[in-house]
């Protein structure tokens, strides 16, 4: 029932897929469709320096495991900071993974109805109950996701994550292909074309507006996969810190390249007309290729949800000190959690709100604050790690600065949006 390092590499690459709709098997899904929108909002493209900031996270996490012997993130927090540390880590990991699952199911809710209407030969305005996104997401959850979540371990991970990653690579290839197939003029298919076509088809390298505040939280959300590192690491055969670090570095670099290319080519296809969900901009009713991409992305995110669900459920059991497997408890906790997640998907208005909340809170905690704090506390008496401790302290300061800037801006945008809605 153990995985080899190849399976783990695929998992990291595919980790959180709302991670194409935001970083790895699951990250690949989350990131690829929304990071395009973030590129438009800020026009600041990640570079090698940004990647260098992302990779050291694993050094803190894996180094902590080596120094404490803990294989569960919550236990590590408890051993280092007591009950408070355990609760903080549980809250951050649960919020992050729940946000990722919500973003994946949002993709199912938004994209599956269009795909079914296309296959049925119906117009987009067709509104029967069986093409209602809310109904479809419930059917998918309890028909496909629930049976996978009821499994006892992650032994199937290498197969589903590998397939999900292939779907995301296919998505990237299509985005690049469509950039050279769709003329810039087509961004105004249904309205009067601006006289200044040259300006409309010229990329803007720096732009700030009310949505810019969501760019950094979304990027942070896309690259988080910390909560699943130790659980997956514990299932590897012949595990070692060196092997894990190598897999992590390769995986993050691969995801960075995929996100970078998707964001750049997606933006250069639609420029200022790009939306937060890139697939919605490809409107052709007869485009079988886009239909195939939609189906591939839907399948990818469906297969990724159980991976994140395992982490949330195991964290809950760890917090309740109910780590011994019990079938009835395993089943009813799974069903209750899936019901709650479905209710949130149905009633939360947009993915933007999820990315904003999770990005500035749990993602920031898991990327910057928690790894740095744990490392500084664990190596408090180690005089040989002075340089590493300085870098960890700088990393911690960066996380605090991120919070001080992003949280007020997100709250301000919500307040302005509410005022605008009331005015209309």
PDB file of C-alpha atoms in Angstrom, residues 87-388:
ATOM      1  CA  UNK A  87      -4.908  24.121  16.638  1.00  0.00           C
ATOM      2  CA  UNK A  88      -3.347  26.816  14.443  1.00  0.00           C
ATOM      3  CA  UNK A  89      -1.906  24.244  12.040  1.00  0.00           C
ATOM      4  CA  UNK A  90      -5.188  22.329  11.976  1.00  0.00           C
ATOM      5  CA  UNK A  91      -7.094  25.519  11.176  1.00  0.00           C
ATOM      6  CA  UNK A  92      -4.674  26.619   8.457  1.00  0.00           C
ATOM      7  CA  UNK A  93      -4.426  23.238   6.722  1.00  0.00           C
ATOM      8  CA  UNK A  94      -8.155  22.569   6.907  1.00  0.00           C
ATOM      9  CA  UNK A  95      -9.058  26.007   5.538  1.00  0.00           C
ATOM     10  CA  UNK A  96      -6.513  25.680   2.730  1.00  0.00           C
ATOM     11  CA  UNK A  97      -7.612  22.216   1.631  1.00  0.00           C
ATOM     12  CA  UNK A  98     -11.295  23.041   2.003  1.00  0.00           C
ATOM     13  CA  UNK A  99     -10.755  26.122  -0.153  1.00  0.00           C
ATOM     14  CA  UNK A 100      -8.993  24.002  -2.760  1.00  0.00           C
ATOM     15  CA  UNK A 101     -11.834  21.468  -2.804  1.00  0.00           C
ATOM     16  CA  UNK A 102     -14.377  24.266  -3.121  1.00  0.00           C
ATOM     17  CA  UNK A 103     -12.504  25.775  -6.044  1.00  0.00           C
ATOM     18  CA  UNK A 104     -12.383  22.394  -7.807  1.00  0.00           C
ATOM     19  CA  UNK A 105     -16.085  21.804  -7.300  1.00  0.00           C
ATOM     20  CA  UNK A 106     -16.770  25.339  -8.542  1.00  0.00           C
ATOM     21  CA  UNK A 107     -15.088  24.283 -11.765  1.00  0.00           C
ATOM     22  CA  UNK A 108     -17.429  21.292 -11.994  1.00  0.00           C
ATOM     23  CA  UNK A 109     -20.413  23.525 -11.220  1.00  0.00           C
ATOM     24  CA  UNK A 110     -19.472  26.084 -13.891  1.00  0.00           C
ATOM     25  CA  UNK A 111     -18.077  23.902 -16.675  1.00  0.00           C
ATOM     26  CA  UNK A 112     -20.036  20.630 -16.600  1.00  0.00           C
ATOM     27  CA  UNK A 113     -23.410  22.191 -17.597  1.00  0.00           C
ATOM     28  CA  UNK A 114     -21.842  23.768 -20.710  1.00  0.00           C
ATOM     29  CA  UNK A 115     -20.193  20.498 -21.681  1.00  0.00           C
ATOM     30  CA  UNK A 116     -23.458  18.548 -21.313  1.00  0.00           C
ATOM     31  CA  UNK A 117     -25.427  21.135 -23.317  1.00  0.00           C
ATOM     32  CA  UNK A 118     -22.848  20.910 -26.094  1.00  0.00           C
ATOM     33  CA  UNK A 119     -23.070  17.102 -26.178  1.00  0.00           C
ATOM     34  CA  UNK A 120     -26.882  17.306 -26.251  1.00  0.00           C
ATOM     35  CA  UNK A 121     -26.846  19.890 -29.044  1.00  0.00           C
ATOM     36  CA  UNK A 122     -28.648  22.439 -26.873  1.00  0.00           C
ATOM     37  CA  UNK A 123     -28.109  26.192 -26.754  1.00  0.00           C
ATOM     38  CA  UNK A 124     -26.424  27.795 -23.756  1.00  0.00           C
ATOM     39  CA  UNK A 125     -29.791  29.236 -22.673  1.00  0.00           C
ATOM     40  CA  UNK A 126     -31.227  25.714 -22.190  1.00  0.00           C
ATOM     41  CA  UNK A 127     -32.138  25.441 -18.495  1.00  0.00           C
ATOM     42  CA  UNK A 128     -33.497  21.990 -17.600  1.00  0.00           C
ATOM     43  CA  UNK A 129     -32.880  20.819 -14.033  1.00  0.00           C
ATOM     44  CA  UNK A 130     -30.390  18.164 -15.133  1.00  0.00           C
ATOM     45  CA  UNK A 131     -28.036  20.819 -16.534  1.00  0.00           C
ATOM     46  CA  UNK A 132     -28.207  22.932 -13.388  1.00  0.00           C
ATOM     47  CA  UNK A 133     -24.664  23.265 -12.030  1.00  0.00           C
ATOM     48  CA  UNK A 134     -25.853  22.903  -8.443  1.00  0.00           C
ATOM     49  CA  UNK A 135     -27.583  19.611  -9.171  1.00  0.00           C
ATOM     50  CA  UNK A 136     -24.649  18.306 -11.180  1.00  0.00           C
ATOM     51  CA  UNK A 137     -22.072  19.097  -8.503  1.00  0.00           C
ATOM     52  CA  UNK A 138     -24.125  17.162  -5.932  1.00  0.00           C
ATOM     53  CA  UNK A 139     -24.475  14.198  -8.313  1.00  0.00           C
ATOM     54  CA  UNK A 140     -20.740  14.177  -9.051  1.00  0.00           C
ATOM     55  CA  UNK A 141     -19.867  14.463  -5.367  1.00  0.00           C
ATOM     56  CA  UNK A 142     -21.932  11.526  -4.193  1.00  0.00           C
ATOM     57  CA  UNK A 143     -21.629   9.425  -7.345  1.00  0.00           C
ATOM     58  CA  UNK A 144     -17.876   9.668  -7.949  1.00  0.00           C
ATOM     59  CA  UNK A 145     -16.042  11.569  -5.218  1.00  0.00           C
ATOM     60  CA  UNK A 146     -17.712   9.879  -2.229  1.00  0.00           C
ATOM     61  CA  UNK A 147     -16.652   6.313  -3.192  1.00  0.00           C
ATOM     62  CA  UNK A 148     -13.050   7.486  -3.677  1.00  0.00           C
ATOM     63  CA  UNK A 149     -13.079   9.323  -0.344  1.00  0.00           C
ATOM     64  CA  UNK A 150     -14.292   6.191   1.433  1.00  0.00           C
ATOM     65  CA  UNK A 151     -11.091   4.337   0.531  1.00  0.00           C
ATOM     66  CA  UNK A 152      -8.818   3.631   3.471  1.00  0.00           C
ATOM     67  CA  UNK A 153      -5.559   4.904   1.977  1.00  0.00           C
ATOM     68  CA  UNK A 154      -4.061   6.826  -0.948  1.00  0.00           C
ATOM     69  CA  UNK A 155      -2.881   3.804  -2.905  1.00  0.00           C
ATOM     70  CA  UNK A 156      -4.770   4.890  -6.042  1.00  0.00           C
ATOM     71  CA  UNK A 157      -3.015   8.263  -5.997  1.00  0.00           C
ATOM     72  CA  UNK A 158      -0.368   7.468  -8.593  1.00  0.00           C
ATOM     73  CA  UNK A 159      -3.024   6.624 -11.194  1.00  0.00           C
ATOM     74  CA  UNK A 160      -5.496   9.467 -10.666  1.00  0.00           C
ATOM     75  CA  UNK A 161      -2.853  12.137 -10.123  1.00  0.00           C
ATOM     76  CA  UNK A 162      -0.961  11.036 -13.214  1.00  0.00           C
ATOM     77  CA  UNK A 163      -4.116  11.286 -15.303  1.00  0.00           C
ATOM     78  CA  UNK A 164      -5.015  14.662 -13.791  1.00  0.00           C
ATOM     79  CA  UNK A 165      -1.581  16.016 -14.560  1.00  0.00           C
ATOM     80  CA  UNK A 166      -1.909  14.832 -18.167  1.00  0.00           C
ATOM     81  CA  UNK A 167      -5.194  16.743 -18.427  1.00  0.00           C
ATOM     82  CA  UNK A 168      -3.524  19.906 -17.196  1.00  0.00           C
ATOM     83  CA  UNK A 169      -0.662  19.559 -19.680  1.00  0.00           C
ATOM     84  CA  UNK A 170      -3.276  19.149 -22.421  1.00  0.00           C
ATOM     85  CA  UNK A 171      -4.968  22.342 -21.217  1.00  0.00           C
ATOM     86  CA  UNK A 172      -1.671  24.232 -21.453  1.00  0.00           C
ATOM     87  CA  UNK A 173      -1.036  22.962 -24.999  1.00  0.00           C
ATOM     88  CA  UNK A 174      -4.508  24.081 -26.115  1.00  0.00           C
ATOM     89  CA  UNK A 175      -4.077  27.548 -24.552  1.00  0.00           C
ATOM     90  CA  UNK A 176      -0.809  28.011 -26.453  1.00  0.00           C
ATOM     91  CA  UNK A 177      -2.387  26.717 -29.682  1.00  0.00           C
ATOM     92  CA  UNK A 178      -5.416  29.009 -29.357  1.00  0.00           C
ATOM     93  CA  UNK A 179      -3.183  32.034 -28.899  1.00  0.00           C
ATOM     94  CA  UNK A 180      -2.024  31.656 -32.501  1.00  0.00           C
ATOM     95  CA  UNK A 181      -5.453  30.617 -33.833  1.00  0.00           C
ATOM     96  CA  UNK A 182      -7.688  33.350 -32.380  1.00  0.00           C
ATOM     97  CA  UNK A 183      -7.176  36.843 -33.885  1.00  0.00           C
ATOM     98  CA  UNK A 184      -7.017  39.662 -31.387  1.00  0.00           C
ATOM     99  CA  UNK A 185     -10.091  41.268 -33.004  1.00  0.00           C
ATOM    100  CA  UNK A 186     -12.203  38.340 -31.790  1.00  0.00           C
ATOM    101  CA  UNK A 187     -12.102  39.599 -28.239  1.00  0.00           C
ATOM    102  CA  UNK A 188     -15.020  41.836 -29.237  1.00  0.00           C
ATOM    103  CA  UNK A 189     -17.194  39.213 -30.924  1.00  0.00           C
ATOM    104  CA  UNK A 190     -20.494  40.570 -29.601  1.00  0.00           C
ATOM    105  CA  UNK A 191     -19.961  44.339 -29.473  1.00  0.00           C
ATOM    106  CA  UNK A 192     -18.703  47.281 -31.508  1.00  0.00           C
ATOM    107  CA  UNK A 193     -14.968  46.976 -32.070  1.00  0.00           C
ATOM    108  CA  UNK A 194     -12.895  49.803 -30.690  1.00  0.00           C
ATOM    109  CA  UNK A 195     -11.347  52.105 -33.246  1.00  0.00           C
ATOM    110  CA  UNK A 196      -8.042  51.855 -31.483  1.00  0.00           C
ATOM    111  CA  UNK A 197      -7.316  48.217 -32.333  1.00  0.00           C
ATOM    112  CA  UNK A 198      -3.595  48.634 -31.838  1.00  0.00           C
ATOM    113  CA  UNK A 199      -4.061  49.740 -28.254  1.00  0.00           C
ATOM    114  CA  UNK A 200      -6.597  46.983 -27.597  1.00  0.00           C
ATOM    115  CA  UNK A 201      -4.147  44.316 -28.768  1.00  0.00           C
ATOM    116  CA  UNK A 202      -1.129  45.683 -26.920  1.00  0.00           C
ATOM    117  CA  UNK A 203      -0.236  44.039 -23.590  1.00  0.00           C
ATOM    118  CA  UNK A 204      -0.228  46.298 -20.531  1.00  0.00           C
ATOM    119  CA  UNK A 205       2.798  45.516 -18.400  1.00  0.00           C
ATOM    120  CA  UNK A 206       1.676  47.343 -15.255  1.00  0.00           C
ATOM    121  CA  UNK A 207      -1.961  47.728 -14.224  1.00  0.00           C
ATOM    122  CA  UNK A 208      -3.563  48.427 -10.864  1.00  0.00           C
ATOM    123  CA  UNK A 209      -7.295  48.260 -10.194  1.00  0.00           C
ATOM    124  CA  UNK A 210      -9.762  47.030  -7.584  1.00  0.00           C
ATOM    125  CA  UNK A 211      -9.067  43.385  -8.454  1.00  0.00           C
ATOM    126  CA  UNK A 212      -5.285  43.622  -8.180  1.00  0.00           C
ATOM    127  CA  UNK A 213      -5.583  42.817  -4.487  1.00  0.00           C
ATOM    128  CA  UNK A 214      -6.629  39.244  -5.350  1.00  0.00           C
ATOM    129  CA  UNK A 215      -3.586  38.489  -7.490  1.00  0.00           C
ATOM    130  CA  UNK A 216      -1.013  37.707  -4.794  1.00  0.00           C
ATOM    131  CA  UNK A 217      -3.437  35.723  -2.579  1.00  0.00           C
ATOM    132  CA  UNK A 218      -4.443  33.617  -5.585  1.00  0.00           C
ATOM    133  CA  UNK A 219      -0.828  32.951  -6.538  1.00  0.00           C
ATOM    134  CA  UNK A 220      -0.083  31.998  -2.930  1.00  0.00           C
ATOM    135  CA  UNK A 221      -3.114  29.712  -2.883  1.00  0.00           C
ATOM    136  CA  UNK A 222      -1.936  28.032  -6.080  1.00  0.00           C
ATOM    137  CA  UNK A 223       1.446  26.996  -4.712  1.00  0.00           C
ATOM    138  CA  UNK A 224       0.445  25.597  -1.327  1.00  0.00           C
ATOM    139  CA  UNK A 225       0.826  21.858  -0.846  1.00  0.00           C
ATOM    140  CA  UNK A 226       2.399  21.728   2.624  1.00  0.00           C
ATOM    141  CA  UNK A 227      -0.434  19.963   4.476  1.00  0.00           C
ATOM    142  CA  UNK A 228      -0.062  16.856   2.333  1.00  0.00           C
ATOM    143  CA  UNK A 229       3.728  16.605   2.343  1.00  0.00           C
ATOM    144  CA  UNK A 230       4.197  14.650   5.557  1.00  0.00           C
ATOM    145  CA  UNK A 231       1.244  12.257   5.006  1.00  0.00           C
ATOM    146  CA  UNK A 232       2.493  11.418   1.524  1.00  0.00           C
ATOM    147  CA  UNK A 233       6.106  11.235   2.676  1.00  0.00           C
ATOM    148  CA  UNK A 234       5.091   8.684   5.302  1.00  0.00           C
ATOM    149  CA  UNK A 235       3.794   6.371   2.551  1.00  0.00           C
ATOM    150  CA  UNK A 236       6.959   6.424   0.443  1.00  0.00           C
ATOM    151  CA  UNK A 237       9.258   3.448   0.181  1.00  0.00           C
ATOM    152  CA  UNK A 238      12.957   4.079   0.909  1.00  0.00           C
ATOM    153  CA  UNK A 239      12.195   7.643   1.916  1.00  0.00           C
ATOM    154  CA  UNK A 240      14.971  10.109   2.604  1.00  0.00           C
ATOM    155  CA  UNK A 241      15.264  13.863   3.026  1.00  0.00           C
ATOM    156  CA  UNK A 242      17.541  14.163  -0.005  1.00  0.00           C
ATOM    157  CA  UNK A 243      15.131  12.280  -2.276  1.00  0.00           C
ATOM    158  CA  UNK A 244      12.166  14.271  -1.037  1.00  0.00           C
ATOM    159  CA  UNK A 245      13.957  17.577  -1.567  1.00  0.00           C
ATOM    160  CA  UNK A 246      14.841  16.588  -5.117  1.00  0.00           C
ATOM    161  CA  UNK A 247      11.240  15.654  -5.924  1.00  0.00           C
ATOM    162  CA  UNK A 248       9.980  18.885  -4.361  1.00  0.00           C
ATOM    163  CA  UNK A 249      12.375  21.085  -6.306  1.00  0.00           C
ATOM    164  CA  UNK A 250      11.606  19.405  -9.623  1.00  0.00           C
ATOM    165  CA  UNK A 251       7.874  19.508  -8.974  1.00  0.00           C
ATOM    166  CA  UNK A 252       7.765  23.166  -8.028  1.00  0.00           C
ATOM    167  CA  UNK A 253       9.849  24.148 -11.020  1.00  0.00           C
ATOM    168  CA  UNK A 254       7.574  22.160 -13.361  1.00  0.00           C
ATOM    169  CA  UNK A 255       4.453  23.761 -11.871  1.00  0.00           C
ATOM    170  CA  UNK A 256       6.024  27.198 -12.097  1.00  0.00           C
ATOM    171  CA  UNK A 257       6.695  26.682 -15.807  1.00  0.00           C
ATOM    172  CA  UNK A 258       3.144  25.410 -16.454  1.00  0.00           C
ATOM    173  CA  UNK A 259       1.548  28.312 -14.588  1.00  0.00           C
ATOM    174  CA  UNK A 260       3.838  30.846 -16.216  1.00  0.00           C
ATOM    175  CA  UNK A 261       3.125  29.655 -19.767  1.00  0.00           C
ATOM    176  CA  UNK A 262      -0.628  29.311 -19.204  1.00  0.00           C
ATOM    177  CA  UNK A 263      -0.886  32.783 -17.688  1.00  0.00           C
ATOM    178  CA  UNK A 264       1.196  34.465 -20.378  1.00  0.00           C
ATOM    179  CA  UNK A 265      -0.441  32.814 -23.400  1.00  0.00           C
ATOM    180  CA  UNK A 266      -3.925  33.111 -21.903  1.00  0.00           C
ATOM    181  CA  UNK A 267      -3.446  36.825 -21.336  1.00  0.00           C
ATOM    182  CA  UNK A 268      -1.908  37.383 -24.776  1.00  0.00           C
ATOM    183  CA  UNK A 269      -4.967  35.716 -26.352  1.00  0.00           C
ATOM    184  CA  UNK A 270      -7.624  37.989 -24.810  1.00  0.00           C
ATOM    185  CA  UNK A 271      -5.641  40.866 -23.277  1.00  0.00           C
ATOM    186  CA  UNK A 272      -7.913  43.129 -21.198  1.00  0.00           C
ATOM    187  CA  UNK A 273     -10.939  40.943 -21.979  1.00  0.00           C
ATOM    188  CA  UNK A 274      -9.626  37.898 -20.143  1.00  0.00           C
ATOM    189  CA  UNK A 275     -11.890  36.642 -17.349  1.00  0.00           C
ATOM    190  CA  UNK A 276     -11.225  35.002 -14.004  1.00  0.00           C
ATOM    191  CA  UNK A 277     -12.231  31.663 -15.573  1.00  0.00           C
ATOM    192  CA  UNK A 278     -10.216  31.398 -18.767  1.00  0.00           C
ATOM    193  CA  UNK A 279     -12.336  28.644 -20.331  1.00  0.00           C
ATOM    194  CA  UNK A 280     -15.364  30.941 -20.432  1.00  0.00           C
ATOM    195  CA  UNK A 281     -13.634  33.124 -23.008  1.00  0.00           C
ATOM    196  CA  UNK A 282     -13.531  30.342 -25.607  1.00  0.00           C
ATOM    197  CA  UNK A 283     -17.095  30.770 -26.859  1.00  0.00           C
ATOM    198  CA  UNK A 284     -17.273  28.833 -30.145  1.00  0.00           C
ATOM    199  CA  UNK A 285     -20.195  26.404 -30.081  1.00  0.00           C
ATOM    200  CA  UNK A 286     -18.566  24.112 -32.632  1.00  0.00           C
ATOM    201  CA  UNK A 287     -15.113  23.940 -31.045  1.00  0.00           C
ATOM    202  CA  UNK A 288     -14.656  20.268 -30.196  1.00  0.00           C
ATOM    203  CA  UNK A 289     -11.132  20.936 -28.945  1.00  0.00           C
ATOM    204  CA  UNK A 290     -12.371  23.321 -26.246  1.00  0.00           C
ATOM    205  CA  UNK A 291     -15.084  20.828 -25.308  1.00  0.00           C
ATOM    206  CA  UNK A 292     -12.375  18.196 -24.888  1.00  0.00           C
ATOM    207  CA  UNK A 293     -10.374  20.567 -22.694  1.00  0.00           C
ATOM    208  CA  UNK A 294     -13.430  21.282 -20.564  1.00  0.00           C
ATOM    209  CA  UNK A 295     -14.056  17.569 -20.058  1.00  0.00           C
ATOM    210  CA  UNK A 296     -10.372  16.929 -19.307  1.00  0.00           C
ATOM    211  CA  UNK A 297     -10.272  19.684 -16.698  1.00  0.00           C
ATOM    212  CA  UNK A 298     -13.522  18.486 -15.121  1.00  0.00           C
ATOM    213  CA  UNK A 299     -12.198  14.931 -14.835  1.00  0.00           C
ATOM    214  CA  UNK A 300      -8.878  16.198 -13.474  1.00  0.00           C
ATOM    215  CA  UNK A 301     -10.424  18.239 -10.677  1.00  0.00           C
ATOM    216  CA  UNK A 302     -12.909  15.503  -9.769  1.00  0.00           C
ATOM    217  CA  UNK A 303     -10.052  13.032  -9.303  1.00  0.00           C
ATOM    218  CA  UNK A 304      -8.061  15.531  -7.248  1.00  0.00           C
ATOM    219  CA  UNK A 305     -10.740  16.359  -4.661  1.00  0.00           C
ATOM    220  CA  UNK A 306     -10.373  13.024  -2.789  1.00  0.00           C
ATOM    221  CA  UNK A 307      -6.636  13.642  -2.358  1.00  0.00           C
ATOM    222  CA  UNK A 308      -7.298  16.868  -0.462  1.00  0.00           C
ATOM    223  CA  UNK A 309     -10.220  15.333   1.380  1.00  0.00           C
ATOM    224  CA  UNK A 310      -7.930  12.650   2.836  1.00  0.00           C
ATOM    225  CA  UNK A 311      -5.792  15.349   4.436  1.00  0.00           C
ATOM    226  CA  UNK A 312      -8.736  17.251   5.932  1.00  0.00           C
ATOM    227  CA  UNK A 313     -10.279  14.102   7.369  1.00  0.00           C
ATOM    228  CA  UNK A 314      -7.006  12.768   8.783  1.00  0.00           C
ATOM    229  CA  UNK A 315      -6.335  16.165  10.415  1.00  0.00           C
ATOM    230  CA  UNK A 316      -9.783  16.089  11.995  1.00  0.00           C
ATOM    231  CA  UNK A 317      -9.198  12.591  13.367  1.00  0.00           C
ATOM    232  CA  UNK A 318      -5.770  13.629  14.652  1.00  0.00           C
ATOM    233  CA  UNK A 319      -7.275  16.622  16.450  1.00  0.00           C
ATOM    234  CA  UNK A 320      -9.934  14.404  18.043  1.00  0.00           C
ATOM    235  CA  UNK A 321      -7.296  11.741  18.879  1.00  0.00           C
ATOM    236  CA  UNK A 322      -9.294   9.141  16.927  1.00  0.00           C
ATOM    237  CA  UNK A 323      -6.508   7.906  14.678  1.00  0.00           C
ATOM    238  CA  UNK A 324      -7.431   4.212  14.850  1.00  0.00           C
ATOM    239  CA  UNK A 325      -9.537   3.195  11.835  1.00  0.00           C
ATOM    240  CA  UNK A 326     -13.222   2.672  12.590  1.00  0.00           C
ATOM    241  CA  UNK A 327     -15.507   1.987   9.612  1.00  0.00           C
ATOM    242  CA  UNK A 328     -18.718   3.650  10.849  1.00  0.00           C
ATOM    243  CA  UNK A 329     -16.915   6.794  11.993  1.00  0.00           C
ATOM    244  CA  UNK A 330     -14.938   6.851   8.750  1.00  0.00           C
ATOM    245  CA  UNK A 331     -18.142   6.742   6.670  1.00  0.00           C
ATOM    246  CA  UNK A 332     -20.292   9.237   8.529  1.00  0.00           C
ATOM    247  CA  UNK A 333     -17.524  11.823   8.919  1.00  0.00           C
ATOM    248  CA  UNK A 334     -16.872  11.553   5.170  1.00  0.00           C
ATOM    249  CA  UNK A 335     -20.543  12.064   4.308  1.00  0.00           C
ATOM    250  CA  UNK A 336     -21.016  14.994   6.712  1.00  0.00           C
ATOM    251  CA  UNK A 337     -17.918  16.797   5.417  1.00  0.00           C
ATOM    252  CA  UNK A 338     -18.974  16.333   1.786  1.00  0.00           C
ATOM    253  CA  UNK A 339     -22.464  17.670   2.554  1.00  0.00           C
ATOM    254  CA  UNK A 340     -20.965  20.793   4.155  1.00  0.00           C
ATOM    255  CA  UNK A 341     -18.599  21.323   1.218  1.00  0.00           C
ATOM    256  CA  UNK A 342     -21.467  20.990  -1.270  1.00  0.00           C
ATOM    257  CA  UNK A 343     -23.576  23.534   0.604  1.00  0.00           C
ATOM    258  CA  UNK A 344     -20.684  25.997   0.486  1.00  0.00           C
ATOM    259  CA  UNK A 345     -20.195  25.429  -3.252  1.00  0.00           C
ATOM    260  CA  UNK A 346     -23.886  26.046  -3.887  1.00  0.00           C
ATOM    261  CA  UNK A 347     -24.183  29.249  -1.845  1.00  0.00           C
ATOM    262  CA  UNK A 348     -20.788  30.994  -2.195  1.00  0.00           C
ATOM    263  CA  UNK A 349     -21.150  33.377  -5.171  1.00  0.00           C
ATOM    264  CA  UNK A 350     -17.707  33.105  -6.796  1.00  0.00           C
ATOM    265  CA  UNK A 351     -14.266  31.523  -6.637  1.00  0.00           C
ATOM    266  CA  UNK A 352     -12.734  34.971  -6.245  1.00  0.00           C
ATOM    267  CA  UNK A 353     -14.055  35.156  -2.682  1.00  0.00           C
ATOM    268  CA  UNK A 354     -12.536  31.770  -1.851  1.00  0.00           C
ATOM    269  CA  UNK A 355      -9.155  32.717  -3.272  1.00  0.00           C
ATOM    270  CA  UNK A 356      -9.175  36.035  -1.439  1.00  0.00           C
ATOM    271  CA  UNK A 357      -9.980  34.583   1.988  1.00  0.00           C
ATOM    272  CA  UNK A 358      -7.802  31.487   1.756  1.00  0.00           C
ATOM    273  CA  UNK A 359      -4.928  33.255   0.013  1.00  0.00           C
ATOM    274  CA  UNK A 360      -4.448  35.960   2.648  1.00  0.00           C
ATOM    275  CA  UNK A 361      -5.004  33.641   5.626  1.00  0.00           C
ATOM    276  CA  UNK A 362      -4.184  29.947   5.435  1.00  0.00           C
ATOM    277  CA  UNK A 363      -2.017  30.087   2.301  1.00  0.00           C
ATOM    278  CA  UNK A 364       0.113  32.831   3.817  1.00  0.00           C
ATOM    279  CA  UNK A 365       0.378  30.897   7.076  1.00  0.00           C
ATOM    280  CA  UNK A 366       1.414  27.686   5.331  1.00  0.00           C
ATOM    281  CA  UNK A 367       3.863  29.298   2.916  1.00  0.00           C
ATOM    282  CA  UNK A 368       5.599  31.862   5.105  1.00  0.00           C
ATOM    283  CA  UNK A 369       4.638  32.051   8.758  1.00  0.00           C
ATOM    284  CA  UNK A 370       4.283  28.462   9.998  1.00  0.00           C
ATOM    285  CA  UNK A 371       7.373  26.922   8.315  1.00  0.00           C
ATOM    286  CA  UNK A 372       9.549  29.833   9.442  1.00  0.00           C
ATOM    287  CA  UNK A 373       8.181  29.862  12.991  1.00  0.00           C
ATOM    288  CA  UNK A 374       8.593  26.112  13.391  1.00  0.00           C
ATOM    289  CA  UNK A 375      12.128  26.192  12.042  1.00  0.00           C
ATOM    290  CA  UNK A 376      13.168  29.089  14.279  1.00  0.00           C
ATOM    291  CA  UNK A 377      11.721  27.404  17.362  1.00  0.00           C
ATOM    292  CA  UNK A 378      13.199  23.971  16.612  1.00  0.00           C
ATOM    293  CA  UNK A 379      16.702  25.335  15.916  1.00  0.00           C
ATOM    294  CA  UNK A 380      16.618  27.812  18.794  1.00  0.00           C
ATOM    295  CA  UNK A 381      19.602  26.182  20.517  1.00  0.00           C
ATOM    296  CA  UNK A 382      21.490  25.240  17.360  1.00  0.00           C
ATOM    297  CA  UNK A 383      24.364  27.662  16.876  1.00  0.00           C
ATOM    298  CA  UNK A 384      25.446  26.029  13.600  1.00  0.00           C
ATOM    299  CA  UNK A 385      22.336  27.187  11.747  1.00  0.00           C
ATOM    300  CA  UNK A 386      22.809  30.938  12.055  1.00  0.00           C
ATOM    301  CA  UNK A 387      22.561  31.648   8.332  1.00  0.00           C
ATOM    302  CA  UNK A 388      19.493  29.447   7.882  1.00  0.00           C
TER     303      UNK A 388
END
